[in-house]
Coordinates of C-alpha atoms in Angstrom, one line a residue:
X183 CA 15.4 4.2 -16.5
X184 CA 15.0 4.1 -12.7
X185 CA 15.6 7.9 -12.6
X186 CA 12.7 8.4 -15.0
X187 CA 10.4 6.4 -12.8
X188 CA 11.4 8.5 -9.8
X189 CA 11.0 11.7 -11.7
X190 CA 7.6 10.6 -13.0
X191 CA 6.3 9.9 -9.5
X192 CA 7.7 13.2 -8.1
X193 CA 6.2 15.4 -10.7
X194 CA 2.5 16.0 -11.5
X195 CA -0.4 14.9 -9.5
X196 CA 0.2 11.1 -9.6
X197 CA 2.2 11.2 -6.4
X198 CA -0.4 13.4 -4.7
X199 CA -3.2 10.9 -5.6
X200 CA -1.2 8.0 -4.5
X201 CA -0.4 9.6 -1.1
X202 CA -4.0 10.6 -0.6
X203 CA -5.3 7.1 -1.3
X204 CA -2.7 5.5 1.0
X205 CA -3.5 7.9 3.8
X206 CA -7.2 6.9 3.6
X207 CA -6.1 3.2 3.7
X208 CA -3.8 3.8 6.7
X209 CA -6.7 5.2 8.7
X210 CA -8.9 2.3 7.8
X211 CA -6.4 -0.5 8.6
X212 CA -5.6 1.2 11.9
X213 CA -9.3 1.1 12.8
X214 CA -9.2 -2.7 12.2
X215 CA -6.2 -3.0 14.6
X216 CA -3.3 -3.3 12.1
X217 CA -0.2 -1.2 12.3
X218 CA 1.3 0.7 9.4
X219 CA 4.4 2.6 8.4
X220 CA 4.2 5.3 5.7
X221 CA 7.2 5.3 3.3
X222 CA 6.3 8.5 1.5
X223 CA 6.4 11.4 4.0
X224 CA 9.9 12.6 3.2
X225 CA 12.8 12.2 0.9
X226 CA 14.7 9.8 3.2
X227 CA 13.1 6.7 1.7
X228 CA 14.7 5.6 -1.5
X229 CA 11.5 4.3 -3.1
X230 CA 10.3 5.6 -6.5
X231 CA 6.7 5.5 -5.4
X232 CA 4.8 6.0 -2.2
X233 CA 4.4 2.7 -0.2
X234 CA 2.5 1.7 2.9
X235 CA 3.7 -1.2 5.0
X236 CA 0.8 -2.8 6.9
X237 CA 1.7 -5.4 9.5
X238 CA 0.4 -7.4 12.5
X239 CA 1.0 -6.2 16.0
X240 CA 1.9 -8.5 18.9
X241 CA 3.1 -12.0 18.4
X242 CA 3.2 -12.0 14.5
X243 CA 5.0 -8.7 13.8
X244 CA 6.9 -10.3 11.0
X245 CA 3.7 -10.8 8.9
X246 CA 2.9 -7.8 6.7
X247 CA 2.1 -6.5 3.3
X248 CA 3.5 -3.5 1.4
X249 CA 0.8 -1.7 -0.5
X250 CA 1.2 0.8 -3.4
X251 CA -1.2 2.6 -5.7
X252 CA -1.2 2.3 -9.4
X253 CA -3.0 4.2 -12.1
X254 CA -5.0 2.0 -14.5
X255 CA -6.7 2.7 -17.8
X256 CA -9.8 4.8 -17.7
X257 CA -8.4 7.2 -15.1
X258 CA -8.8 4.7 -12.3
X259 CA -6.6 3.9 -9.3
X260 CA -6.1 0.6 -7.6
X261 CA -4.4 -0.6 -4.4
X262 CA -1.8 -3.2 -5.2
X263 CA 0.6 -5.4 -3.2
X264 CA 4.1 -4.2 -4.1
X265 CA 6.2 -7.2 -4.9
X266 CA 9.7 -7.4 -6.5
X267 CA 9.5 -5.5 -9.7
X268 CA 5.8 -6.2 -10.1
X269 CA 2.5 -5.8 -8.3
X270 CA -0.6 -7.8 -7.4
X271 CA -4.0 -6.2 -7.5
X272 CA -5.8 -5.9 -4.2
X273 CA -8.8 -3.6 -4.5
X274 CA -9.9 -0.4 -6.4
X275 CA -9.2 2.9 -4.7
X276 CA -12.1 4.8 -3.5
X277 CA -13.4 2.4 -0.9
X278 CA -10.7 2.3 1.8
X279 CA -12.9 0.2 4.3
X280 CA -13.3 -2.5 1.8
X281 CA -9.7 -2.4 0.8
X282 CA -8.7 -2.6 4.5
X283 CA -11.0 -5.7 4.8
X284 CA -9.2 -7.3 1.9
X285 CA -5.8 -6.5 3.4
X286 CA -6.9 -7.9 6.8
X287 CA -8.0 -11.2 5.2
X288 CA -4.6 -11.4 3.4
X289 CA -2.7 -10.8 6.6
X290 CA -4.8 -13.3 8.6
X291 CA -4.2 -15.9 6.0
X292 CA -0.5 -15.3 6.2
X293 CA -0.6 -15.5 10.0
X294 CA -2.6 -18.7 10.1
X295 CA -2.3 -20.5 6.7
X296 CA -3.4 -23.9 8.1
X297 CA -6.9 -22.5 9.0
X298 CA -7.8 -21.5 5.4

């Protein structure tokens, strides 16, 4: 089964769409001051789907979120937090600035949980 998932992401346009949406999000989160690492640029990363790790810079470098892109019914795409074998919806694709704002709020909450 894992081989089929990997094959599905590497063929067709699904991977291209996911990479394009994650590239847009990476630009938006960098403008907000977050750092990110792209885990989809070459075949060295053993992930079946493109992922973007967004994290805080400075004192709280251990705080971060891994974001992926999922296709949803109706030919739509959503950003989601990639968790162990499941995902959590973050924001619809298409508005990278709003998605970056949502990711920023999530990271700030993780950095300072007592203030929320």
